[in-house]
Coordinates of N, CA and C in Angstrom, one line a residue:
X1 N -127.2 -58.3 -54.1 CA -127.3 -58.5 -52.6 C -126.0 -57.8 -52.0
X2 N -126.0 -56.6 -51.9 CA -124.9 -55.9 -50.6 C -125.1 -57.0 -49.0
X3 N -123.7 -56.8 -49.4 CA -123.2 -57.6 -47.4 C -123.1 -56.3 -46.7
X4 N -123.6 -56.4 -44.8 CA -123.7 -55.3 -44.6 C -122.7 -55.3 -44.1
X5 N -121.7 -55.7 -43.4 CA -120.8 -55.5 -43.1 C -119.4 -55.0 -43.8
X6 N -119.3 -55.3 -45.0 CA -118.8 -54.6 -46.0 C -117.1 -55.8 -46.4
X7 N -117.9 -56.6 -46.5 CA -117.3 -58.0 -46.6 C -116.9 -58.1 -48.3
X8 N -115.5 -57.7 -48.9 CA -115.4 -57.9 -50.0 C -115.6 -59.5 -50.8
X9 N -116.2 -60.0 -51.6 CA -116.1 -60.9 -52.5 C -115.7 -61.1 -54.0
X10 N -115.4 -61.7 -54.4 CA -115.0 -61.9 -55.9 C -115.8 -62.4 -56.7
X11 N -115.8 -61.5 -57.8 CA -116.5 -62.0 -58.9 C -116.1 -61.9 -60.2
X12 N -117.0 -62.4 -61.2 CA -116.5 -62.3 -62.5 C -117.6 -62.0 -63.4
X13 N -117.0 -61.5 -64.0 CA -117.9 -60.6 -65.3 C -117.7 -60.3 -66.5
X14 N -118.0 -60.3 -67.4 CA -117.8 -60.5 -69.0 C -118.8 -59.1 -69.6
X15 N -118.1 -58.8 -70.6 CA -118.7 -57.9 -71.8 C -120.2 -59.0 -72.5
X16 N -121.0 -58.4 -73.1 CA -121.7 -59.0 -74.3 C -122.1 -58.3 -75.2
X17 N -121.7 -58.5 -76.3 CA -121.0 -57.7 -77.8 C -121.8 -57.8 -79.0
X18 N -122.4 -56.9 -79.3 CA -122.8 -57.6 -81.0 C -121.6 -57.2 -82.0
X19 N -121.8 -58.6 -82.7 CA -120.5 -58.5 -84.2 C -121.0 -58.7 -85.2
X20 N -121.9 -57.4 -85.5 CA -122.9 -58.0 -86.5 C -122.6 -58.7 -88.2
X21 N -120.8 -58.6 -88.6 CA -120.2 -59.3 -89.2 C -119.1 -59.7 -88.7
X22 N -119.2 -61.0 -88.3 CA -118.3 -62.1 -87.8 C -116.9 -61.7 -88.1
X23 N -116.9 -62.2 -89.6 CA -116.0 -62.2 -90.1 C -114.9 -60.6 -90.6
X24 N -115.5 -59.6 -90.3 CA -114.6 -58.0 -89.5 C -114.0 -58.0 -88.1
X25 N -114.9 -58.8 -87.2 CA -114.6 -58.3 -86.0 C -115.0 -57.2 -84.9
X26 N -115.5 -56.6 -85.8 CA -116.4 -55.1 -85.4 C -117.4 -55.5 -84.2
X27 N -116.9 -54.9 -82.7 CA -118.1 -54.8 -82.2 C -118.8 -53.5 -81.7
X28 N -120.0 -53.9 -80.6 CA -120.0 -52.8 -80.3 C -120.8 -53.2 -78.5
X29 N -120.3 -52.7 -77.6 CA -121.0 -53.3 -76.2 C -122.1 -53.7 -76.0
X30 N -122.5 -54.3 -75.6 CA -124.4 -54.2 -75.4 C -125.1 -54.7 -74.2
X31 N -123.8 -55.0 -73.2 CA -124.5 -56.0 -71.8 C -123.0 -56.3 -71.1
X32 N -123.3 -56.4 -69.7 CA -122.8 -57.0 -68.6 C -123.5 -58.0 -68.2
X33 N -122.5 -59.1 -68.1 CA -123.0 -60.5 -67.2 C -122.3 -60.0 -65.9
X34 N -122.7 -60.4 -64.2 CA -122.1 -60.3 -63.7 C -122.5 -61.7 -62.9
X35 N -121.6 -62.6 -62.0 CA -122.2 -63.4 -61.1 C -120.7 -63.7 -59.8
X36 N -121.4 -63.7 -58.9 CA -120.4 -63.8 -58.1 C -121.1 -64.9 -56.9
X37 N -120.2 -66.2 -56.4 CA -120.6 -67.3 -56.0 C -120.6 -67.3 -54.6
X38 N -120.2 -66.3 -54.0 CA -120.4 -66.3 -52.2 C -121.6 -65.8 -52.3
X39 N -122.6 -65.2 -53.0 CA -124.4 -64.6 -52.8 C -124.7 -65.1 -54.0
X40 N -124.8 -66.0 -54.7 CA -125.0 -66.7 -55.6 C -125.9 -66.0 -56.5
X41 N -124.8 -65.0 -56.9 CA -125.9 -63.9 -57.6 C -125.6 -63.7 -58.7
X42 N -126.5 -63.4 -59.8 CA -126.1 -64.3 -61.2 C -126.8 -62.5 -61.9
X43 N -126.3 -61.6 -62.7 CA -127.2 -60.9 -62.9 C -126.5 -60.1 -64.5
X44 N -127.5 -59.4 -65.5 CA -127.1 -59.1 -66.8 C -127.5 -57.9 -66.8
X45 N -127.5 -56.8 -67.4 CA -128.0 -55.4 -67.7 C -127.2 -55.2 -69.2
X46 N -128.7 -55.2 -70.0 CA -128.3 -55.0 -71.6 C -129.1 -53.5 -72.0
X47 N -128.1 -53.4 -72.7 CA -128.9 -51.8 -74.1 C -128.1 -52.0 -75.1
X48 N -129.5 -51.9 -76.1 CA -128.6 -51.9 -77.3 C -128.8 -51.0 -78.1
X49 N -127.7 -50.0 -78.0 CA -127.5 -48.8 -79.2 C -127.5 -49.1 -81.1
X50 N -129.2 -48.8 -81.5 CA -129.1 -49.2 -82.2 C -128.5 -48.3 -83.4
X51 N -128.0 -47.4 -83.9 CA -127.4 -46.7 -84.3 C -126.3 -47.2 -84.4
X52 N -125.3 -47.7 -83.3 CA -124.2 -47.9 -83.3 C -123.8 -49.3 -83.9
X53 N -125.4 -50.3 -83.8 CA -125.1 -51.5 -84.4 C -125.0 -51.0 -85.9
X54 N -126.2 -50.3 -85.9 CA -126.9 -50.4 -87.9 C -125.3 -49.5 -88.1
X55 N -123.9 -48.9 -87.7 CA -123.4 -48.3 -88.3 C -122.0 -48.7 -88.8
X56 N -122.2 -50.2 -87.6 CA -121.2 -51.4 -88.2 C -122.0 -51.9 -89.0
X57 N -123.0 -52.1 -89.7 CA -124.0 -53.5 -90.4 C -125.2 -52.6 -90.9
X58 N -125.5 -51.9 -91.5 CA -127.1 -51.0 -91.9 C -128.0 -52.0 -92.2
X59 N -127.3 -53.4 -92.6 CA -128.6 -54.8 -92.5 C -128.6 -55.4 -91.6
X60 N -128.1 -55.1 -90.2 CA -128.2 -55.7 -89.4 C -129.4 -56.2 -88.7
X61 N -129.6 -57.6 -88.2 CA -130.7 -58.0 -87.7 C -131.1 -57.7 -86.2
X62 N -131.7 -56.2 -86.1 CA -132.6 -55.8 -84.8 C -132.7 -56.6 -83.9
X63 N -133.9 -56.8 -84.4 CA -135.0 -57.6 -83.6 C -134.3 -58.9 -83.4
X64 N -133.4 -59.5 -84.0 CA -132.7 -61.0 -83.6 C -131.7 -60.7 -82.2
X65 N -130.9 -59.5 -82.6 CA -130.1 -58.8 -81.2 C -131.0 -58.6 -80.1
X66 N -132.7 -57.9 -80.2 CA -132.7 -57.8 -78.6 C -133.8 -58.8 -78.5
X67 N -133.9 -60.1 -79.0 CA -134.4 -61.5 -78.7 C -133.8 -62.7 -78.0
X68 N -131.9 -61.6 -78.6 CA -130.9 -62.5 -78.1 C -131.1 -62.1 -76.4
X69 N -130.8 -60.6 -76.5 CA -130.6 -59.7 -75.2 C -131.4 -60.4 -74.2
X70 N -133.2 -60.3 -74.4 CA -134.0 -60.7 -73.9 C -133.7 -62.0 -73.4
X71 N -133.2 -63.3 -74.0 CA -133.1 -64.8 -73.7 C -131.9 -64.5 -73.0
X72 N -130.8 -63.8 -72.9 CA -129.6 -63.7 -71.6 C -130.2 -63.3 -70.6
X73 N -131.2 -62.2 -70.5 CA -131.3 -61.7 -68.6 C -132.2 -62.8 -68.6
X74 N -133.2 -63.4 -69.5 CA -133.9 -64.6 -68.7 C -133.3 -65.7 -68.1
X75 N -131.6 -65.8 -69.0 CA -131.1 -67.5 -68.4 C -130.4 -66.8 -66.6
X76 N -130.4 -65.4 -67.2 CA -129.9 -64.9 -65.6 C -130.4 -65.1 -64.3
X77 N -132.3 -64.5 -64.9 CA -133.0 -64.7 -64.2 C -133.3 -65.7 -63.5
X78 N -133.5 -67.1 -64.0 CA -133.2 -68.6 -63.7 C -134.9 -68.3 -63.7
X79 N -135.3 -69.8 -63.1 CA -137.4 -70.1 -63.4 C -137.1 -70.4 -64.6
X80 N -138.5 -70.9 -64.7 CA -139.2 -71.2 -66.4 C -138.8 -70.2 -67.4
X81 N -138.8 -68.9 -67.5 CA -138.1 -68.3 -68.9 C -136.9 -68.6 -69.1
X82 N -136.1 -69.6 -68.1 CA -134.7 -69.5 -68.8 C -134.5 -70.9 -69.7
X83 N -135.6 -71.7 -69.9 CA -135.8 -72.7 -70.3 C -135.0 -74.3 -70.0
X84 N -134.1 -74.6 -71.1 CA -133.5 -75.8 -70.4 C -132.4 -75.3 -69.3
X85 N -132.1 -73.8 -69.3 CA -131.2 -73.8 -68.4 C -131.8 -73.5 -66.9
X86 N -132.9 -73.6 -66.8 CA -133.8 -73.7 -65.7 C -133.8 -73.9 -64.6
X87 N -133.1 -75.3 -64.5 CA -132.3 -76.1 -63.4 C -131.5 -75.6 -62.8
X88 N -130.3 -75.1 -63.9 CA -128.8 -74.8 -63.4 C -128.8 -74.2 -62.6
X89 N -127.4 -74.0 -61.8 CA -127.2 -72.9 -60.6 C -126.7 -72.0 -61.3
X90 N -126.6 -71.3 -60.5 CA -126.3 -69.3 -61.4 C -124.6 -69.3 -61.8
X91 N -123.8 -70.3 -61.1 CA -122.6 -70.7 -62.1 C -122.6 -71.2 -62.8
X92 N -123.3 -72.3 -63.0 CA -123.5 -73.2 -64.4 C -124.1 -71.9 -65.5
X93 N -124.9 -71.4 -65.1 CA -126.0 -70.7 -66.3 C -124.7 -69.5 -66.9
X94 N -124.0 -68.9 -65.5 CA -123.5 -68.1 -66.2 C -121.6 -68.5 -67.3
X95 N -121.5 -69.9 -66.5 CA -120.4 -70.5 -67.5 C -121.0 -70.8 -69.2
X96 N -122.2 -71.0 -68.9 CA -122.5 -71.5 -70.2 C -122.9 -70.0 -71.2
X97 N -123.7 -68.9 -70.7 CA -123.9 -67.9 -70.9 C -122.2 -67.1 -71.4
X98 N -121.3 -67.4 -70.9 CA -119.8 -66.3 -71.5 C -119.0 -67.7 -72.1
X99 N -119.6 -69.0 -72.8 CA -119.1 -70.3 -73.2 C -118.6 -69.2 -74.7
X100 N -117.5 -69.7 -75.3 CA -117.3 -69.1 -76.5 C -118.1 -69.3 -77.5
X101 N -118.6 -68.4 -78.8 CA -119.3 -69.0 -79.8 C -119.2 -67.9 -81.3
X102 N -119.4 -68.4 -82.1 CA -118.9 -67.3 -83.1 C -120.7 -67.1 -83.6
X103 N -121.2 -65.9 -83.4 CA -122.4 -65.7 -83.7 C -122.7 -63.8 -83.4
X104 N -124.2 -63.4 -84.1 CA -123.5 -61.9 -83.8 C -123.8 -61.6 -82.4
X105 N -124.7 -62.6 -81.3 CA -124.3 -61.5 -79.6 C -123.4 -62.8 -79.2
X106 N -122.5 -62.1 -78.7 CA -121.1 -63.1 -77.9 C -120.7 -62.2 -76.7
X107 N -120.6 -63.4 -76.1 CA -119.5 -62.5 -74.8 C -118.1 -62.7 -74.5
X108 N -117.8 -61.6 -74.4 CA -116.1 -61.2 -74.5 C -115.6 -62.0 -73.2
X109 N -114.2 -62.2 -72.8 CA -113.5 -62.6 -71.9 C -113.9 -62.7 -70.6
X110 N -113.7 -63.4 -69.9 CA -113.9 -63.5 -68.2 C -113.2 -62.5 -67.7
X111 N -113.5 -61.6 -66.8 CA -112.8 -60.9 -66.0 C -113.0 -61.0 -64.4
X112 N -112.5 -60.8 -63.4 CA -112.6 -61.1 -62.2 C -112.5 -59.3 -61.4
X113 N -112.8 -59.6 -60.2 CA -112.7 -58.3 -59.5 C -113.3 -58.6 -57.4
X114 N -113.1 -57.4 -57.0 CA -113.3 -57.5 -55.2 C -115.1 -56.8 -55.5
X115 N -116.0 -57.5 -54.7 CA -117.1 -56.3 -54.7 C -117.8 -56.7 -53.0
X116 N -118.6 -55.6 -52.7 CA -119.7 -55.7 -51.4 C -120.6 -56.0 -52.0
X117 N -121.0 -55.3 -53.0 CA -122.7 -55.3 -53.5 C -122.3 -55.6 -55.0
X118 N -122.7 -57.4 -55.5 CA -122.6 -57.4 -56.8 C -123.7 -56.6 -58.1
X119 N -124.9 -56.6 -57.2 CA -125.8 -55.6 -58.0 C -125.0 -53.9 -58.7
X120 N -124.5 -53.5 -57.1 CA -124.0 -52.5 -57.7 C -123.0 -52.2 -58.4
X121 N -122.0 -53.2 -58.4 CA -121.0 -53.5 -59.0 C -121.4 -53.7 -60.6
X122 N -122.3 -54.5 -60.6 CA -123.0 -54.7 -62.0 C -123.3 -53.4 -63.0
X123 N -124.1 -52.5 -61.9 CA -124.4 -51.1 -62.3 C -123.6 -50.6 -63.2
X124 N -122.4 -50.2 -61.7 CA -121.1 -49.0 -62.4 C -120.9 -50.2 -63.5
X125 N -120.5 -51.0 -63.7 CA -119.3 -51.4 -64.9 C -120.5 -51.6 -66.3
X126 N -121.8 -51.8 -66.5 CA -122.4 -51.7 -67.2 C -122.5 -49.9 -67.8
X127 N -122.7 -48.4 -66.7 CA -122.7 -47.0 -67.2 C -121.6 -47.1 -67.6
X128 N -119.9 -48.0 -67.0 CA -118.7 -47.3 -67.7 C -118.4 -48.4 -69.3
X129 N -119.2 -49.6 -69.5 CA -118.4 -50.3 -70.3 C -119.4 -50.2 -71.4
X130 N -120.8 -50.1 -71.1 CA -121.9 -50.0 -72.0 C -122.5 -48.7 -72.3
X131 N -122.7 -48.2 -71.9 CA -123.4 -46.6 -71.6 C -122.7 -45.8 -72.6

């Protein structure tokens, strides 16, 4: 949602990483969460390079990574696909969504920033952090 007047707001946004062994540390990008609470806009854009996973992990589990991917833009999306988190407001979904967890998709640190349009905001930092 762009404001038209060109009204900056603040938001926050997080990496989401596969580590397909925990215990290395090794990641590799695979998503932006972004949500900003003046347009109560809650939104994720994932790709996952699989090459770049299978080259930390050659047994890494695919299909578990973009099942994970799939179940984040849904809790984004909010409705019935996001299941128990269905309810929540798009701050709760996305506090719980960048909550810490040691597993292989996690999301990295909170970051904050000024935007007009958090959609497009989402964009650029997903071509520059994921792409």
């Amino acid at each position: 949602m762009s404001t038209t007047d060109g009204t900056l707001h603040d938001y926050e946004y997080a990496l989401v990483r596969a580590v397909p062994r925990v215990e290395r540390g090794e990641c590799v990008n695979i998503g932006v969460l972004l949500y900003c609470r003046q347009s109560a806009h809650l939104g994720a854009r994932t790709h996952l390079d699989q090459a770049r996973l299978l080259a930390l992990d050659p047994v890494a589990d695919v299909a578990a990574v973009r099942r994970a991917l799939h179940g984040i833009e849904a809790v984004c999306a909010g409705g019935p696909g996001a299941g128990p988190a269905a309810t929540d407001n798009p701050g709760q979904r996305f506090r719980w969504l960048t909550a810490p967890r040691s597993a292989v998709v996690q999301p990295g640190p909170v970051h904050t920033g000024l935007t007009a349009d958090p959609e497009a905001e989402l964009r650029r930092l997903f071509d520059q952090l994921v792409l």
